[in-house]
Short mmCIF file of C-alpha atoms in Angstrom, two decimals:
data_model
loop_
_atom_site.label_atom_id
_atom_site.label_comp_id
_atom_site.label_asym_id
_atom_site.label_seq_id
_atom_site.Cartn_x
_atom_site.Cartn_y
_atom_site.Cartn_z
CA UNK Z 450 -16.14 -75.57 -168.88
CA UNK Z 451 -15.89 -78.69 -167.87
CA UNK Z 452 -12.06 -79.21 -168.55
CA UNK Z 453 -8.71 -78.08 -166.91
CA UNK Z 454 -5.40 -77.59 -168.46
CA UNK Z 455 -2.22 -77.62 -167.16
CA UNK Z 456 1.34 -77.60 -168.87
CA UNK Z 457 4.78 -76.30 -167.50
CA UNK Z 458 6.07 -74.22 -170.46
CA UNK Z 459 3.23 -74.68 -173.39
CA UNK Z 460 4.09 -77.00 -176.57
CA UNK Z 461 7.14 -75.55 -179.01
CA UNK Z 462 7.19 -77.20 -182.08
CA UNK Z 463 10.17 -76.91 -184.21
CA UNK Z 464 10.33 -77.11 -187.81
CA UNK Z 465 12.03 -80.32 -188.34
CA UNK Z 466 10.04 -82.27 -185.71
CA UNK Z 467 12.07 -85.06 -183.74
CA UNK Z 468 11.43 -88.73 -185.19
CA UNK Z 469 9.59 -91.72 -182.50
CA UNK Z 470 12.47 -94.19 -182.46
CA UNK Z 471 14.88 -91.91 -183.94
CA UNK Z 472 16.56 -91.40 -180.71
CA UNK Z 473 17.17 -93.75 -178.01
CA UNK Z 474 14.14 -93.39 -174.99
CA UNK Z 475 15.06 -92.18 -171.61
CA UNK Z 476 13.33 -92.89 -168.75
CA UNK Z 477 10.64 -89.84 -168.10
CA UNK Z 478 11.12 -87.52 -165.34
CA UNK Z 479 7.14 -87.85 -164.74
CA UNK Z 480 3.89 -89.52 -165.46
CA UNK Z 481 4.25 -92.25 -167.34
CA UNK Z 482 6.20 -93.77 -163.94
CA UNK Z 483 8.13 -97.34 -164.38
CA UNK Z 484 9.30 -98.57 -167.18
CA UNK Z 485 10.42 -102.24 -166.66
CA UNK Z 486 8.45 -105.15 -166.68
CA UNK Z 487 9.04 -108.55 -165.75
CA UNK Z 488 9.21 -110.30 -169.47
CA UNK Z 489 6.77 -113.07 -168.91
CA UNK Z 490 4.24 -110.14 -168.34
CA UNK Z 491 4.67 -109.37 -172.12
CA UNK Z 492 2.55 -112.75 -173.04
CA UNK Z 493 -0.06 -111.26 -170.88
CA UNK Z 494 -0.39 -107.61 -172.90
CA UNK Z 495 -3.88 -107.01 -173.96
CA UNK Z 496 -4.05 -104.86 -177.03
CA UNK Z 497 -6.53 -101.81 -176.25
CA UNK Z 498 -6.54 -99.61 -179.22
CA UNK Z 499 -4.83 -98.90 -182.52
CA UNK Z 500 -4.69 -95.52 -184.72
CA UNK Z 501 -3.26 -94.93 -187.82
CA UNK Z 502 -0.92 -91.61 -188.30
CA UNK Z 503 -1.89 -89.21 -190.27
CA UNK Z 504 -0.48 -90.38 -193.46
CA UNK Z 505 -0.95 -94.05 -192.61
CA UNK Z 506 2.99 -94.82 -192.63
CA UNK Z 507 2.59 -96.15 -189.13
CA UNK Z 508 0.29 -97.02 -186.13
CA UNK Z 509 -0.18 -96.96 -182.75
CA UNK Z 510 -1.05 -99.64 -180.30
CA UNK Z 511 -2.17 -98.84 -177.24
CA UNK Z 512 -1.81 -101.76 -174.26
CA UNK Z 513 -2.72 -102.68 -170.89
CA UNK Z 514 1.11 -101.97 -170.50
CA UNK Z 515 1.66 -99.18 -172.18
CA UNK Z 516 2.02 -97.80 -175.90
CA UNK Z 517 4.25 -99.16 -178.97
CA UNK Z 518 4.88 -97.49 -182.59
CA UNK Z 519 4.71 -99.95 -185.65
CA UNK Z 520 6.25 -98.67 -189.01
CA UNK Z 521 4.48 -100.06 -191.93
CA UNK Z 522 6.86 -100.28 -195.22
CA UNK Z 523 8.60 -102.17 -194.33
CA UNK Z 524 6.60 -103.43 -191.12
CA UNK Z 525 8.32 -103.62 -187.64
CA UNK Z 526 8.11 -101.91 -184.43
CA UNK Z 527 10.25 -98.93 -184.26
CA UNK Z 528 9.22 -97.79 -180.35
CA UNK Z 529 7.92 -98.85 -177.33
CA UNK Z 530 7.06 -97.74 -173.77
CA UNK Z 531 6.08 -100.74 -170.99
CA UNK Z 532 4.82 -100.00 -167.91
CA UNK Z 533 4.28 -102.27 -165.35
CA UNK Z 534 0.55 -100.86 -164.26
CA UNK Z 535 -0.40 -98.16 -167.00
CA UNK Z 536 -2.23 -99.06 -169.92
CA UNK Z 537 -4.05 -96.47 -172.68
CA UNK Z 538 -6.87 -97.13 -174.25
CA UNK Z 539 -6.36 -94.29 -176.55
CA UNK Z 540 -2.49 -93.39 -178.40
CA UNK Z 541 -2.99 -90.59 -181.02
CA UNK Z 542 0.01 -89.77 -183.01
CA UNK Z 543 0.94 -86.69 -185.08
CA UNK Z 544 2.77 -87.87 -187.65
CA UNK Z 545 6.01 -89.43 -186.80
CA UNK Z 546 6.80 -86.92 -184.33
CA UNK Z 547 7.36 -86.83 -180.85
CA UNK Z 548 4.38 -85.50 -179.28
CA UNK Z 549 1.51 -87.65 -178.70
CA UNK Z 550 -1.98 -87.61 -177.02
CA UNK Z 551 -2.32 -90.17 -174.07
CA UNK Z 552 -5.51 -91.40 -172.54
CA UNK Z 553 -5.59 -94.65 -169.84
CA UNK Z 554 -7.32 -97.50 -170.67
CA UNK Z 555 -7.68 -100.88 -169.38
CA UNK Z 556 -8.74 -102.76 -166.17
CA UNK Z 557 -5.58 -101.69 -163.76
CA UNK Z 558 -4.71 -98.43 -165.58
CA UNK Z 559 -2.86 -95.78 -163.05
CA UNK Z 560 -4.06 -93.02 -165.57
CA UNK Z 561 -7.54 -91.96 -165.63
CA UNK Z 562 -9.68 -92.01 -168.51
CA UNK Z 563 -10.60 -88.45 -168.31
CA UNK Z 564 -7.81 -86.97 -168.89
CA UNK Z 565 -5.36 -86.24 -171.74
CA UNK Z 566 -1.58 -86.46 -171.99
CA UNK Z 567 0.31 -84.47 -174.14
CA UNK Z 568 4.00 -86.58 -174.23
CA UNK Z 569 7.22 -85.38 -175.69
CA UNK Z 570 8.93 -88.36 -175.74
CA UNK Z 571 11.89 -86.54 -177.42
CA UNK Z 572 12.06 -84.83 -173.63
CA UNK Z 573 10.77 -87.93 -171.94
CA UNK Z 574 7.64 -85.78 -170.01
CA UNK Z 575 4.10 -84.46 -170.03
CA UNK Z 576 4.05 -81.48 -171.46
CA UNK Z 577 0.48 -80.64 -171.03
CA UNK Z 578 -2.54 -82.34 -169.55
CA UNK Z 579 -6.50 -82.26 -170.02
CA UNK Z 580 -8.78 -82.95 -167.44
CA UNK Z 581 -12.70 -83.16 -167.85
CA UNK Z 582 -15.88 -84.28 -166.33
CA UNK Z 583 -16.69 -86.73 -168.21
CA UNK Z 584 -14.51 -89.84 -169.79
CA UNK Z 585 -12.80 -88.67 -173.21
CA UNK Z 586 -13.78 -90.63 -176.12
CA UNK Z 587 -11.51 -89.58 -179.08
CA UNK Z 588 -8.27 -87.34 -179.09
CA UNK Z 589 -7.23 -85.59 -182.56
CA UNK Z 590 -3.88 -83.81 -183.71
CA UNK Z 591 -2.49 -82.20 -186.56
CA UNK Z 592 0.11 -79.77 -186.55
CA UNK Z 593 -1.42 -76.61 -184.71
CA UNK Z 594 -4.80 -78.44 -183.29
CA UNK Z 595 -5.21 -80.59 -180.34
CA UNK Z 596 -9.44 -81.99 -180.67
CA UNK Z 597 -10.68 -83.27 -177.57
CA UNK Z 598 -14.04 -85.95 -178.01
CA UNK Z 599 -16.47 -86.15 -175.34
CA UNK Z 600 -19.67 -87.62 -175.61
CA UNK Z 601 -21.65 -84.58 -176.34
CA UNK Z 602 -18.87 -81.88 -177.09
CA UNK Z 603 -15.75 -81.52 -178.50
CA UNK Z 604 -13.36 -79.23 -177.53
CA UNK Z 605 -10.71 -77.27 -179.88
CA UNK Z 606 -7.04 -76.51 -178.76
CA UNK Z 607 -4.41 -74.58 -180.08
CA UNK Z 608 -1.35 -77.18 -179.78
CA UNK Z 609 1.28 -74.71 -179.43
CA UNK Z 610 -0.17 -72.53 -175.96
CA UNK Z 611 -3.14 -75.50 -175.02
CA UNK Z 612 -5.79 -72.21 -175.74
CA UNK Z 613 -8.98 -73.18 -176.03
CA UNK Z 614 -10.47 -72.31 -179.15
CA UNK Z 615 -13.50 -73.59 -179.88
CA UNK Z 616 -16.74 -76.08 -178.17
CA UNK Z 617 -18.94 -78.21 -180.25
CA UNK Z 618 -22.32 -79.63 -179.03
CA UNK Z 619 -22.94 -82.95 -180.66
CA UNK Z 620 -25.18 -85.41 -180.90
CA UNK Z 621 -24.20 -88.04 -178.59
CA UNK Z 622 -20.87 -89.77 -179.75
CA UNK Z 623 -19.99 -92.49 -177.56
CA UNK Z 624 -17.25 -93.66 -180.62
CA UNK Z 625 -15.75 -90.38 -180.48
CA UNK Z 626 -16.22 -89.76 -184.45
CA UNK Z 627 -14.27 -86.62 -185.30
CA UNK Z 628 -12.11 -86.44 -188.44
CA UNK Z 629 -9.26 -83.42 -189.18
CA UNK Z 630 -8.08 -82.11 -192.51
CA UNK Z 631 -4.11 -82.48 -192.57
CA UNK Z 632 -3.50 -79.88 -195.57
CA UNK Z 633 -1.49 -77.07 -193.92
CA UNK Z 634 -3.34 -74.80 -196.71
CA UNK Z 635 -6.68 -76.10 -195.07
CA UNK Z 636 -8.27 -77.08 -191.37
CA UNK Z 637 -11.50 -78.70 -191.62
CA UNK Z 638 -13.23 -80.57 -188.52
CA UNK Z 639 -16.12 -83.13 -189.26
CA UNK Z 640 -17.96 -84.31 -186.42
CA UNK Z 641 -21.38 -85.43 -185.69
CA UNK Z 642 -24.27 -82.59 -185.77
CA UNK Z 643 -27.12 -82.20 -183.22
CA UNK Z 644 -29.51 -84.26 -185.30
CA UNK Z 645 -29.58 -88.41 -186.03
CA UNK Z 646 -27.76 -89.24 -189.62
CA UNK Z 647 -26.18 -85.62 -189.56
CA UNK Z 648 -22.84 -84.77 -190.33
CA UNK Z 649 -21.34 -81.31 -188.96
CA UNK Z 650 -18.14 -80.06 -190.80
CA UNK Z 651 -16.36 -76.82 -189.72
CA UNK Z 652 -14.57 -75.00 -192.35
CA UNK Z 653 -12.21 -72.95 -189.63
CA UNK Z 654 -9.86 -71.11 -192.48
CA UNK Z 655 -13.13 -69.77 -194.25
CA UNK Z 656 -15.12 -69.47 -190.83
CA UNK Z 657 -17.74 -71.42 -192.42
CA UNK Z 658 -20.19 -74.61 -190.81
CA UNK Z 659 -21.68 -76.51 -193.23
CA UNK Z 660 -24.17 -79.34 -191.71
CA UNK Z 661 -24.88 -82.63 -194.09
CA UNK Z 662 -27.65 -84.77 -193.43
CA UNK Z 663 -25.96 -88.00 -194.86
CA UNK Z 664 -28.15 -90.80 -193.54
CA UNK Z 665 -30.99 -90.93 -192.22
CA UNK Z 666 -29.95 -93.77 -189.19
CA UNK Z 667 -27.46 -92.34 -186.73
CA UNK Z 668 -24.06 -92.12 -188.04
CA UNK Z 669 -21.38 -94.99 -187.43
CA UNK Z 670 -18.44 -93.81 -189.25
CA UNK Z 671 -16.94 -91.23 -191.38
CA UNK Z 672 -13.68 -90.03 -193.01
CA UNK Z 673 -12.20 -87.03 -194.65
CA UNK Z 674 -9.66 -86.49 -197.71
CA UNK Z 675 -6.53 -85.05 -196.58
CA UNK Z 676 -7.84 -81.46 -197.57
CA UNK Z 677 -11.00 -82.09 -195.62
CA UNK Z 678 -13.16 -81.17 -199.36
CA UNK Z 679 -14.53 -84.53 -199.22
CA UNK Z 680 -16.58 -86.56 -196.69
CA UNK Z 681 -17.06 -90.35 -196.71
CA UNK Z 682 -20.02 -91.24 -194.52
CA UNK Z 683 -21.96 -94.75 -193.26
CA UNK Z 684 -24.84 -95.43 -190.66
CA UNK Z 685 -25.83 -98.11 -188.24
CA UNK Z 686 -27.11 -100.00 -191.36
CA UNK Z 687 -23.86 -100.45 -192.81
CA UNK Z 688 -25.25 -100.74 -196.30
CA UNK Z 689 -23.87 -97.73 -197.99
CA UNK Z 690 -21.36 -95.17 -198.04
CA UNK Z 691 -22.03 -91.79 -199.50
CA UNK Z 692 -19.59 -89.43 -200.56
CA UNK Z 693 -20.02 -85.76 -199.72
CA UNK Z 694 -18.43 -82.30 -201.22
CA UNK Z 695 -18.32 -80.67 -197.44
CA UNK Z 696 -18.74 -77.21 -199.11
CA UNK Z 697 -22.23 -77.85 -199.94
CA UNK Z 698 -23.59 -80.86 -198.90
CA UNK Z 699 -23.61 -82.46 -202.85
CA UNK Z 700 -23.83 -85.82 -202.55
CA UNK Z 701 -21.56 -87.31 -205.31
CA UNK Z 702 -21.43 -90.91 -205.58
CA UNK Z 703 -23.25 -93.46 -203.36
CA UNK Z 704 -21.75 -97.08 -203.23
CA UNK Z 705 -22.70 -100.66 -201.50
CA UNK Z 706 -21.53 -102.74 -199.14
CA UNK Z 707 -24.24 -105.26 -199.10
CA UNK Z 708 -27.74 -106.15 -198.75
CA UNK Z 709 -27.68 -107.13 -194.86
CA UNK Z 710 -27.07 -105.06 -192.00
CA UNK Z 711 -23.25 -104.54 -190.46
CA UNK Z 712 -21.24 -102.78 -188.21
CA UNK Z 713 -18.63 -100.29 -190.50
CA UNK Z 714 -15.11 -100.07 -188.42
CA UNK Z 715 -13.31 -97.90 -190.95
CA UNK Z 716 -13.44 -95.63 -194.01
CA UNK Z 717 -10.35 -94.71 -195.62
CA UNK Z 718 -9.34 -92.71 -198.38
CA UNK Z 719 -6.26 -92.67 -201.03
CA UNK Z 720 -4.39 -89.79 -200.92
CA UNK Z 721 -5.02 -89.63 -204.72
CA UNK Z 722 -8.29 -89.97 -204.07
CA UNK Z 723 -9.25 -92.77 -206.46
CA UNK Z 724 -9.98 -95.43 -204.17
CA UNK Z 725 -12.35 -95.99 -200.85
CA UNK Z 726 -11.52 -98.68 -198.62
CA UNK Z 727 -13.74 -99.90 -195.91
CA UNK Z 728 -13.87 -102.39 -193.04
CA UNK Z 729 -17.10 -104.45 -191.57
CA UNK Z 730 -17.98 -106.65 -189.26
CA UNK Z 731 -18.86 -109.25 -192.14
CA UNK Z 732 -14.85 -110.00 -192.34
CA UNK Z 733 -14.24 -108.35 -195.54
CA UNK Z 734 -12.70 -105.40 -196.39
CA UNK Z 735 -14.13 -103.51 -199.65
CA UNK Z 736 -12.22 -101.13 -202.39
CA UNK Z 737 -14.39 -99.10 -204.01
CA UNK Z 738 -13.45 -96.83 -207.24
CA UNK Z 739 -14.38 -92.94 -206.78
CA UNK Z 740 -15.52 -91.05 -209.63
CA UNK Z 741 -14.63 -88.05 -207.63
CA UNK Z 742 -12.08 -85.57 -209.17
CA UNK Z 743 -9.37 -84.02 -206.07
CA UNK Z 744 -11.01 -81.40 -205.00
CA UNK Z 745 -9.64 -77.88 -205.98
CA UNK Z 746 -6.93 -79.42 -208.30
CA UNK Z 747 -7.70 -77.15 -211.51
CA UNK Z 748 -9.89 -74.35 -209.63
CA UNK Z 749 -8.54 -71.28 -208.45
CA UNK Z 750 -6.55 -70.60 -205.13
CA UNK Z 751 -8.53 -68.81 -202.16
CA UNK Z 752 -6.15 -65.51 -201.02
CA UNK Z 753 -3.12 -67.00 -198.77
CA UNK Z 754 -4.07 -69.29 -195.52
CA UNK Z 755 -7.29 -70.60 -197.39
CA UNK Z 756 -6.55 -73.21 -199.40
CA UNK Z 757 -7.86 -74.57 -202.50
CA UNK Z 758 -11.36 -73.52 -203.83
CA UNK Z 759 -14.20 -75.17 -205.32
CA UNK Z 760 -15.77 -73.65 -208.15
CA UNK Z 761 -19.15 -71.72 -207.41
CA UNK Z 762 -20.46 -74.50 -205.22
CA UNK Z 763 -24.19 -74.11 -206.33
CA UNK Z 764 -23.85 -74.28 -210.15
CA UNK Z 765 -24.16 -78.12 -211.95
CA UNK Z 766 -20.95 -76.64 -213.80
CA UNK Z 767 -19.45 -77.25 -210.38
CA UNK Z 768 -20.94 -80.43 -209.81
CA UNK Z 769 -19.59 -81.70 -212.75
CA UNK Z 770 -16.49 -80.58 -212.45
CA UNK Z 771 -15.93 -83.03 -209.16
CA UNK Z 772 -17.12 -85.91 -211.19
CA UNK Z 773 -14.82 -87.94 -212.88
CA UNK Z 774 -15.25 -89.15 -216.28
CA UNK Z 775 -14.17 -92.61 -215.23
CA UNK Z 776 -17.36 -94.03 -214.63
CA UNK Z 777 -19.00 -97.71 -214.19
CA UNK Z 778 -15.50 -99.17 -212.50
CA UNK Z 779 -17.62 -100.52 -209.74
CA UNK Z 780 -19.75 -103.67 -210.69
CA UNK Z 781 -23.71 -103.21 -211.03
CA UNK Z 782 -26.21 -105.66 -211.11
CA UNK Z 783 -27.19 -106.92 -214.29
CA UNK Z 784 -30.60 -105.15 -213.90
CA UNK Z 785 -29.28 -101.98 -213.49
CA UNK Z 786 -30.41 -100.79 -216.76
CA UNK Z 787 -34.03 -100.89 -215.57
CA UNK Z 788 -32.89 -98.17 -212.83
CA UNK Z 789 -36.17 -96.06 -211.56
CA UNK Z 790 -38.40 -98.98 -212.12
CA UNK Z 791 -36.62 -101.86 -209.60
CA UNK Z 792 -35.69 -100.86 -206.63
CA UNK Z 793 -32.37 -98.97 -205.69
CA UNK Z 794 -31.24 -102.05 -204.66
CA UNK Z 795 -30.70 -103.43 -208.61
CA UNK Z 796 -28.76 -100.31 -209.61
CA UNK Z 797 -26.31 -99.94 -206.93
CA UNK Z 798 -22.67 -99.34 -207.27
CA UNK Z 799 -20.79 -102.58 -205.45
CA UNK Z 800 -17.04 -102.87 -204.75
CA UNK Z 801 -14.13 -102.99 -207.12
CA UNK Z 802 -12.15 -105.28 -204.98
CA UNK Z 803 -12.08 -107.85 -201.57
CA UNK Z 804 -10.41 -109.02 -199.04
CA UNK Z 805 -11.81 -111.79 -196.91
CA UNK Z 806 -10.77 -111.96 -193.22
CA UNK Z 807 -11.99 -114.04 -190.19
CA UNK Z 808 -13.98 -113.08 -188.52
CA UNK Z 809 -13.12 -113.22 -184.86
CA UNK Z 810 -12.31 -109.00 -184.38
CA UNK Z 811 -12.17 -105.37 -185.17
CA UNK Z 812 -10.20 -104.37 -188.18
CA UNK Z 813 -8.97 -101.23 -189.16
CA UNK Z 814 -7.80 -100.93 -193.26
CA UNK Z 815 -5.34 -97.95 -194.45
CA UNK Z 816 -3.84 -97.38 -197.93
CA UNK Z 817 -0.55 -98.08 -198.72
CA UNK Z 818 1.62 -97.67 -201.52
CA UNK Z 819 1.12 -98.85 -204.88
CA UNK Z 820 -2.64 -100.42 -205.04
CA UNK Z 821 -1.69 -101.79 -201.51
CA UNK Z 822 -4.54 -101.91 -198.32
CA UNK Z 823 -3.13 -102.47 -195.24
CA UNK Z 824 -5.41 -103.79 -192.40
CA UNK Z 825 -4.49 -103.98 -188.36
CA UNK Z 826 -6.43 -106.28 -186.42
CA UNK Z 827 -6.96 -106.42 -182.53
CA UNK Z 828 -6.27 -109.37 -182.18
CA UNK Z 829 -2.86 -107.97 -183.00
CA UNK Z 830 -2.54 -109.23 -186.72
CA UNK Z 831 -1.23 -107.15 -189.34
CA UNK Z 832 -2.30 -107.48 -193.44
CA UNK Z 833 -0.78 -106.07 -196.47
CA UNK Z 834 -2.64 -107.43 -199.53
CA UNK Z 835 -2.72 -105.53 -203.11
CA UNK Z 836 -5.26 -104.95 -205.59
CA UNK Z 837 -5.04 -104.91 -209.32
CA UNK Z 838 -6.10 -101.39 -209.93
CA UNK Z 839 -7.69 -102.26 -213.62
CA UNK Z 840 -9.73 -105.69 -212.80
CA UNK Z 841 -10.19 -105.54 -209.46
CA UNK Z 842 -11.51 -108.81 -207.88
CA UNK Z 843 -9.93 -110.80 -204.73
CA UNK Z 844 -6.72 -108.98 -203.48
CA UNK Z 845 -3.68 -110.72 -202.74
CA UNK Z 846 -2.67 -111.54 -199.27
CA UNK Z 847 1.14 -110.18 -199.39
CA UNK Z 848 2.18 -109.87 -196.12
CA UNK Z 849 1.14 -111.17 -192.42
CA UNK Z 850 2.49 -110.19 -188.95
CA UNK Z 851 1.09 -110.99 -185.47
CA UNK Z 852 2.78 -107.95 -184.16
CA UNK Z 853 2.00 -108.75 -179.94
CA UNK Z 854 3.93 -111.40 -180.02
CA UNK Z 855 7.58 -112.47 -179.76
CA UNK Z 856 10.34 -110.68 -182.61
CA UNK Z 857 11.17 -114.80 -183.10
CA UNK Z 858 7.41 -115.52 -183.66
CA UNK Z 859 7.07 -112.72 -185.95
CA UNK Z 860 10.06 -113.51 -188.01
CA UNK Z 861 8.81 -117.20 -187.94
CA UNK Z 862 5.31 -116.32 -189.48
CA UNK Z 863 7.30 -114.22 -192.24
CA UNK Z 864 9.41 -116.76 -193.16
CA UNK Z 865 6.51 -119.51 -193.43
CA UNK Z 866 4.44 -116.90 -195.46
CA UNK Z 867 7.24 -116.56 -197.51
CA UNK Z 868 7.53 -120.42 -198.41
#
């Protein structure tokens, strides 16, 4: 095994997690070192990573001088740790609790990129550490698991005692692609398979593995619904997004971002599984209407702990049950009636709503409340925009914040937007 784990007492998670920002931060006894910075150093803070928490209620920003936590509704910085010499390329939250996974990053970081620190900010100390022979590409957390993604391997650990539970071999995965379900009744993991265009889905609760041949080209991005029963994928071509049933691998829907090649930065599925959002290097966030029903909402229940079931997976009846009668919400070509005669491009489902962004950085989208979409940019920008759930079309910007700037600058930006 290419990892080493150290912990002092294990991780004990109470039923009511401490919340980041609810306690006065205390100087940690170990690991994170000196927490004082010259105010002028903050001007040079570089954003290294952003990551949403599991319910999209807030996001973490890894910087060249520590990390920060931002609440989304209303938008505000709720917590930060500024370090003189320590940046983090990965900051993974566990909902809003005090447990974080940190991986070093940046040019002068004192934390190596091959180690994962499990940080308890309530106690102000590192309570666990994983060391690997190669750089960590990603970390995912849920209330019972820690998942560490290396370029060719994934390790799954029990969160409470850091015991290794599973090892998964993958195709080269430099982006650290990996998704987890977050319902307490399901335990699903999606990651690259061993072949080009393939996604491996582990239903740990059902002790079942499913391989989905999603695309002909390499996978570039994917996302699971909260229960893990639906998977949205795209390839390095970035033209199509496909939605699959993870129980049997059935393709349920396909939508088109565009005709030309694009790099997809993020895929988000709304909690009610009605909408899908993608962001790309074309500077546009696209919203699509999903024609899939919430999986398992009317289905029988499996024995306790195994979560919602799908109807007999290989039957036409069960596939029909997953397709919503609300079809045709996404626009298609005026020549779509000639489906089967013209190239597939002309019969594609196109985006329902769109929002244009400056093509200057990477953007990551997520769904907020009441038909809103939140977008975080690697230039330190935050957007909130709304879309009409009936008419679609161009989205309306509601908020814009430059969150790496000073508080006075943020207030000034908000005032200018309101005027």
